PDB file of C-alpha atoms in Angstrom:
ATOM      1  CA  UNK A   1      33.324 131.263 112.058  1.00  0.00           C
ATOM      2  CA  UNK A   2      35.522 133.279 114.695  1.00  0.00           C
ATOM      3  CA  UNK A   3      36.761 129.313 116.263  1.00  0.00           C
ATOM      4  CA  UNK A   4      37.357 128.390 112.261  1.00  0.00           C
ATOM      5  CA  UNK A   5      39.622 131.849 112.194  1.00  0.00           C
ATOM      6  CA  UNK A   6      41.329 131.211 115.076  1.00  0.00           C
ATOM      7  CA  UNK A   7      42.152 127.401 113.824  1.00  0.00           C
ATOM      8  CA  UNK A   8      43.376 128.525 110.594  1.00  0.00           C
ATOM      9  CA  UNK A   9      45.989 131.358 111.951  1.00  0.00           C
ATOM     10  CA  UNK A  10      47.155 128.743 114.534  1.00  0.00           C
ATOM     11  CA  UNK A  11      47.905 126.256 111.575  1.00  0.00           C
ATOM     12  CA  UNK A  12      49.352 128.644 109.205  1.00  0.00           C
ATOM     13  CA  UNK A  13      51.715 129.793 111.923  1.00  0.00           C
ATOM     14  CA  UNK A  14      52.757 126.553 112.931  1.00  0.00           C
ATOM     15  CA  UNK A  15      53.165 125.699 108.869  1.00  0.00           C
ATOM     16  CA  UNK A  16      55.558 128.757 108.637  1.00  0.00           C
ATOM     17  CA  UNK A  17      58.011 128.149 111.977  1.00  0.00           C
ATOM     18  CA  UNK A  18      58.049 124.926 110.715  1.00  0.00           C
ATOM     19  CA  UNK A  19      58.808 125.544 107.064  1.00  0.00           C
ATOM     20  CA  UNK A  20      61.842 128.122 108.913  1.00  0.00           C
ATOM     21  CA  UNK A  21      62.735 125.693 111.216  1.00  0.00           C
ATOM     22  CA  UNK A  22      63.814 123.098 108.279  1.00  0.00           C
ATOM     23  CA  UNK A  23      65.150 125.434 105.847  1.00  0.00           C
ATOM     24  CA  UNK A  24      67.610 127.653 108.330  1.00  0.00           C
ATOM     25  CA  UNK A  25      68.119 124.934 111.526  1.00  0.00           C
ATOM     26  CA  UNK A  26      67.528 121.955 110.930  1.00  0.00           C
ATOM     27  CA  UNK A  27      68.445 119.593 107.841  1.00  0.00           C
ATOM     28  CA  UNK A  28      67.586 116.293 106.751  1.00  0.00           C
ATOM     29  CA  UNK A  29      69.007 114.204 104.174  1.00  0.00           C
ATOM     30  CA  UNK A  30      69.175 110.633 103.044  1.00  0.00           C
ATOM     31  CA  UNK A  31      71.915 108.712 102.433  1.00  0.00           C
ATOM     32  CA  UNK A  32      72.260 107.725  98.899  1.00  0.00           C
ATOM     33  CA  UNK A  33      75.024 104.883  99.274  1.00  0.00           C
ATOM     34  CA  UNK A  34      77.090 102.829 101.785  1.00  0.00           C
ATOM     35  CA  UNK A  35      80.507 105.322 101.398  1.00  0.00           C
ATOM     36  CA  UNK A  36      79.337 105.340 105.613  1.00  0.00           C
ATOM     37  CA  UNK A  37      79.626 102.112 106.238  1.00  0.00           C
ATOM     38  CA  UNK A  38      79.312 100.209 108.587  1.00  0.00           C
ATOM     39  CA  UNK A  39      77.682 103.022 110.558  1.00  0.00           C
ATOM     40  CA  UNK A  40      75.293 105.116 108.100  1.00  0.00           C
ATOM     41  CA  UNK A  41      73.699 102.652 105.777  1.00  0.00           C
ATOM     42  CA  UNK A  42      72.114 103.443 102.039  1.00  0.00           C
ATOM     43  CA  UNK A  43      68.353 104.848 102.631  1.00  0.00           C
ATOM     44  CA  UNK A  44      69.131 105.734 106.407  1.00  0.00           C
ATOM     45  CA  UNK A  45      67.914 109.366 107.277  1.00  0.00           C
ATOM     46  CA  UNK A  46      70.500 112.009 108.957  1.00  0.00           C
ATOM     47  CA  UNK A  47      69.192 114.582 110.840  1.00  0.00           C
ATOM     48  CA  UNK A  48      71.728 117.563 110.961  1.00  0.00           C
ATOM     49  CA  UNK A  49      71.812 120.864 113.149  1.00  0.00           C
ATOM     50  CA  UNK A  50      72.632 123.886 109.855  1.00  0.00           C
ATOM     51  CA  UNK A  51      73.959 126.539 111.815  1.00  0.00           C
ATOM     52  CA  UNK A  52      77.034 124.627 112.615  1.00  0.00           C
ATOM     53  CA  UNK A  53      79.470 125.206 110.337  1.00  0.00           C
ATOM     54  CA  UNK A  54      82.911 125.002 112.276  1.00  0.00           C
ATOM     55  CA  UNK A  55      83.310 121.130 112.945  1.00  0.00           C
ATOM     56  CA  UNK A  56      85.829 119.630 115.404  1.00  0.00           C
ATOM     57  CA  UNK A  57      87.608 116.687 113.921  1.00  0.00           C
ATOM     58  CA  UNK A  58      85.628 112.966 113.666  1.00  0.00           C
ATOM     59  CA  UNK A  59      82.562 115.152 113.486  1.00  0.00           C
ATOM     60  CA  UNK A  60      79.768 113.746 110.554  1.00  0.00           C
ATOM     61  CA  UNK A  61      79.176 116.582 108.477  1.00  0.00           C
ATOM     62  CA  UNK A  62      76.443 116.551 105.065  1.00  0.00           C
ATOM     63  CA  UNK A  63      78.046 119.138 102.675  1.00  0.00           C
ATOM     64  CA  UNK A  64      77.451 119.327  98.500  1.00  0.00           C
ATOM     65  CA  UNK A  65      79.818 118.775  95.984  1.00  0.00           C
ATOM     66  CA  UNK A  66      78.938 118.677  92.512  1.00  0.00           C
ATOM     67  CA  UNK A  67      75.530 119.015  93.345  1.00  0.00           C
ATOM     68  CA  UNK A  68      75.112 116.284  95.462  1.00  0.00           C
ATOM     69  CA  UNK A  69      74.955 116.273  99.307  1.00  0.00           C
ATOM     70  CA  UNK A  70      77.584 113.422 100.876  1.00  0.00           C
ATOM     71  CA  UNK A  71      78.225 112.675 104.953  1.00  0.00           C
ATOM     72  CA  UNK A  72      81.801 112.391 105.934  1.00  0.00           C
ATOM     73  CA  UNK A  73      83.613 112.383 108.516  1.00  0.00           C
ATOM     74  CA  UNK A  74      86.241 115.244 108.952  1.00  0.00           C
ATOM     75  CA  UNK A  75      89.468 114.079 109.852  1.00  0.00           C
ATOM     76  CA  UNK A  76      91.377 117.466 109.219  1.00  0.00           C
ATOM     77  CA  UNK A  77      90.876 120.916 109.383  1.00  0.00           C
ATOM     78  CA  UNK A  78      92.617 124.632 108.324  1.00  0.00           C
ATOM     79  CA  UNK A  79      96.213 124.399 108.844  1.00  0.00           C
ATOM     80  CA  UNK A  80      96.692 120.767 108.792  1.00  0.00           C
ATOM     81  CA  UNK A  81      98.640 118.910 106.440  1.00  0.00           C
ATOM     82  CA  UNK A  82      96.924 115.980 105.143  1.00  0.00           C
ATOM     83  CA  UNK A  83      99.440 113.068 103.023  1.00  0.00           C
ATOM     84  CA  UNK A  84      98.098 109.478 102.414  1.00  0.00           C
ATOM     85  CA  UNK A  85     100.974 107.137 102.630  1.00  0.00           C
ATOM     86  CA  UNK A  86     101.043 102.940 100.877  1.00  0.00           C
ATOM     87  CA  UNK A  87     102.474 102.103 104.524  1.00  0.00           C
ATOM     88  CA  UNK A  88     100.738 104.236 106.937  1.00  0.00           C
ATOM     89  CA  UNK A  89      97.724 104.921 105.498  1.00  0.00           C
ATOM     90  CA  UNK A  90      96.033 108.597 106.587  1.00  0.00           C
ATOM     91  CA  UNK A  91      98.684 111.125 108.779  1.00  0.00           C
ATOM     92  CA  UNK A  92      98.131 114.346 109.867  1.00  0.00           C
ATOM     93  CA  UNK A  93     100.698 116.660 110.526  1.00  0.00           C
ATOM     94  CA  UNK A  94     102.961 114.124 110.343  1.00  0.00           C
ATOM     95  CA  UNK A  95     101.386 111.820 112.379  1.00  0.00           C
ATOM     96  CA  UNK A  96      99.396 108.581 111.460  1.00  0.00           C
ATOM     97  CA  UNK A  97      96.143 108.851 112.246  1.00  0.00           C
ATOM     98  CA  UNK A  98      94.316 105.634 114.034  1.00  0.00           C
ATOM     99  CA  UNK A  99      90.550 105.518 113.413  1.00  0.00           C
ATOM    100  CA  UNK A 100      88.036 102.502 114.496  1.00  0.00           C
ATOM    101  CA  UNK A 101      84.567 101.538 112.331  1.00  0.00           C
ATOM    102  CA  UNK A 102      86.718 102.033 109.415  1.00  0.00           C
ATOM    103  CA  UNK A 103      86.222  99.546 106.724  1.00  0.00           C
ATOM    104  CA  UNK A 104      89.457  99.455 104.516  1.00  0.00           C
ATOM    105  CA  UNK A 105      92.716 100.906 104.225  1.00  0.00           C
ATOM    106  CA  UNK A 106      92.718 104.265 103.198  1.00  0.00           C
ATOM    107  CA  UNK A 107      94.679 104.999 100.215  1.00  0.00           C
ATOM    108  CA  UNK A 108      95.447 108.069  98.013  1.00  0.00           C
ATOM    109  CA  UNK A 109      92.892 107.842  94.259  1.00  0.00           C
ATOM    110  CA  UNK A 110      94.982 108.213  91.534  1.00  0.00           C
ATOM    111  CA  UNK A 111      95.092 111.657  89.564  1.00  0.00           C
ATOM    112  CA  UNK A 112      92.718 113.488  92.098  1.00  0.00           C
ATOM    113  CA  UNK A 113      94.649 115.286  94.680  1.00  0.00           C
ATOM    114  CA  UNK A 114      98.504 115.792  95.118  1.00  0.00           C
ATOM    115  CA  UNK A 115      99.561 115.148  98.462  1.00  0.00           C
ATOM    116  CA  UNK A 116     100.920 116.445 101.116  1.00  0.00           C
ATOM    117  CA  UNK A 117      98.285 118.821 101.278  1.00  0.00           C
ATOM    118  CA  UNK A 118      98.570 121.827 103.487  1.00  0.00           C
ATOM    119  CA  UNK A 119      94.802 122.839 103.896  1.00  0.00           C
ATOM    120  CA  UNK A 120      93.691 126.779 104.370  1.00  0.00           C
ATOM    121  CA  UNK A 121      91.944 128.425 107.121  1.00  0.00           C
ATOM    122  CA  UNK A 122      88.257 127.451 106.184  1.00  0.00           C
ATOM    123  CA  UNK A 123      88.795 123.716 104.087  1.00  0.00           C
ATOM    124  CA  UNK A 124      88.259 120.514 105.840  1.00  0.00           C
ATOM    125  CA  UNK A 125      89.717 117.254 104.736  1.00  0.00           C
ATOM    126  CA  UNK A 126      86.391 114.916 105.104  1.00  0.00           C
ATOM    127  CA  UNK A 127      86.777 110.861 104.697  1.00  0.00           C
ATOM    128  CA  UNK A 128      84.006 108.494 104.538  1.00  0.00           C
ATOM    129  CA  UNK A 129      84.390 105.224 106.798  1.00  0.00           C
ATOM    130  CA  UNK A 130      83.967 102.694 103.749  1.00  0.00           C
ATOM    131  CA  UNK A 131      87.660 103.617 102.727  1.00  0.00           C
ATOM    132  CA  UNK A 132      87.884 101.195  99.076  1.00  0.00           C
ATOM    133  CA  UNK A 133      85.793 103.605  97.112  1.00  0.00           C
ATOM    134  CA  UNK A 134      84.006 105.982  98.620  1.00  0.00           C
ATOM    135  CA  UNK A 135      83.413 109.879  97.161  1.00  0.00           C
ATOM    136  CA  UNK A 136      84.962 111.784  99.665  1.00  0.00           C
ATOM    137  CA  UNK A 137      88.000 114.507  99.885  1.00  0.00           C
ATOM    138  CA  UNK A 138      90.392 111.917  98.168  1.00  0.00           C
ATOM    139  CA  UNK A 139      88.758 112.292  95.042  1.00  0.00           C
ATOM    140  CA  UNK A 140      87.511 116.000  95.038  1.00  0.00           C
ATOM    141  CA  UNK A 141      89.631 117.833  97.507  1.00  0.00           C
ATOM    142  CA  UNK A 142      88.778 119.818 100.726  1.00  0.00           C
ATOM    143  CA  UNK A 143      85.629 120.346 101.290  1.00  0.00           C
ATOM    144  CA  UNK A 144      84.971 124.263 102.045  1.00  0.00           C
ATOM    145  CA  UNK A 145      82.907 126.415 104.610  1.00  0.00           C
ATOM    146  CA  UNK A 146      80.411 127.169 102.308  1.00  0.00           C
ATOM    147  CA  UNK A 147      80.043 123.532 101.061  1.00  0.00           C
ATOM    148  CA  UNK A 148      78.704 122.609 104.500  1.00  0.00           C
ATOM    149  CA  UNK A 149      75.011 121.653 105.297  1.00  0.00           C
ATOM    150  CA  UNK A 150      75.713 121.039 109.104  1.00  0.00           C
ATOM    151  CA  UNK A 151      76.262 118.774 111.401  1.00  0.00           C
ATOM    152  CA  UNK A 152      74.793 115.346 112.100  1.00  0.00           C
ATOM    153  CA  UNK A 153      72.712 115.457 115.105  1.00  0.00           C
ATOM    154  CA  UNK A 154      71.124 112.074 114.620  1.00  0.00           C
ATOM    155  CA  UNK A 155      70.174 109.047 112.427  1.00  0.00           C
ATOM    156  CA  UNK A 156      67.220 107.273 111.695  1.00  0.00           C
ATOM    157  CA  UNK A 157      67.558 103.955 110.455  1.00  0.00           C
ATOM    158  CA  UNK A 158      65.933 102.887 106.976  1.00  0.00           C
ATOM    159  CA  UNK A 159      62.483 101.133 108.058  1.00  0.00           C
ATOM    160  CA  UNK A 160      62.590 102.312 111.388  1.00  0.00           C
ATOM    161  CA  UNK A 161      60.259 105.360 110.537  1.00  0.00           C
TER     162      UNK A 161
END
């Protein structure tokens, strides 16, 4: 009886670090579409690291928006002015911006956002890498502090698990 006690307070604290560790560290999601295409593909799993929410630019980030969690990758941050140009595609600050594993140009969705657009101290601008139609920042503006699940620490490929 005392070995059968000992068992079960062994498993129920392993059960609660980790139920902590998913639900405050570490977060895993599954991509829903191909808007991460050619590198995150529909049904992959993304690992991501919670606690980080300060990104550095071409970081993947999962955040919500309208109730749905989305990876992107942030291409600006607070401060930076963000316009999408017919010619030049994405600049920031003035500056076009040249990105690789992008598929498509990436243009401006009508009626969602005005550009330029100066973002404030805790917004992100966040692009996904299939450009043509993808749900990102184009079509529902910076994505905020508090919108962000973490980081992307690591991807598991659909039928690899």
């Amino acid at each position: 009886m005392k070995d059968f006690l000992v068992l079960f307070r062994n498993l129920t604290a392993l059960i609660v670090i980790i139920w902590i560790l998913f639900n405050f560290v570490i977060g895993v999601t599954i991509a829903e579409n191909d808007d991460m295409r050619p590198g995150i593909r529909a049904g992959d799993v993304l690992i991501c690291y919670r606690l980080d929410k300060k990104p550095v630019l071409r970081e993947l980030i999962i955040f919500k928006k309208n109730g749905h969690e989305y990876a992107g990758r942030v291409v600006a941050a607070g401060g930076d002015k963000v316009e999408l140009d017919e010619n030049s595609g994405l600049m920031v600050n003035d500056n076009v911006v040249s990105e690789e594993g992008i598929l498509g140009r990436t243009y401006a969705f009508e009626g969602s956002v005005v550009y330029p657009l100066v973002l404030e101290k805790n917004e992100y601008f966040v692009l996904c890498d299939r450009r043509d139609d993808s749900e990102d920042s184009r079509l529902y503006g910076p994505v905020n502090t508090n919108e962000i699940v973490g980081t992307v620490i690591s991807l598991y490929r659909k039928g690899s698990i």
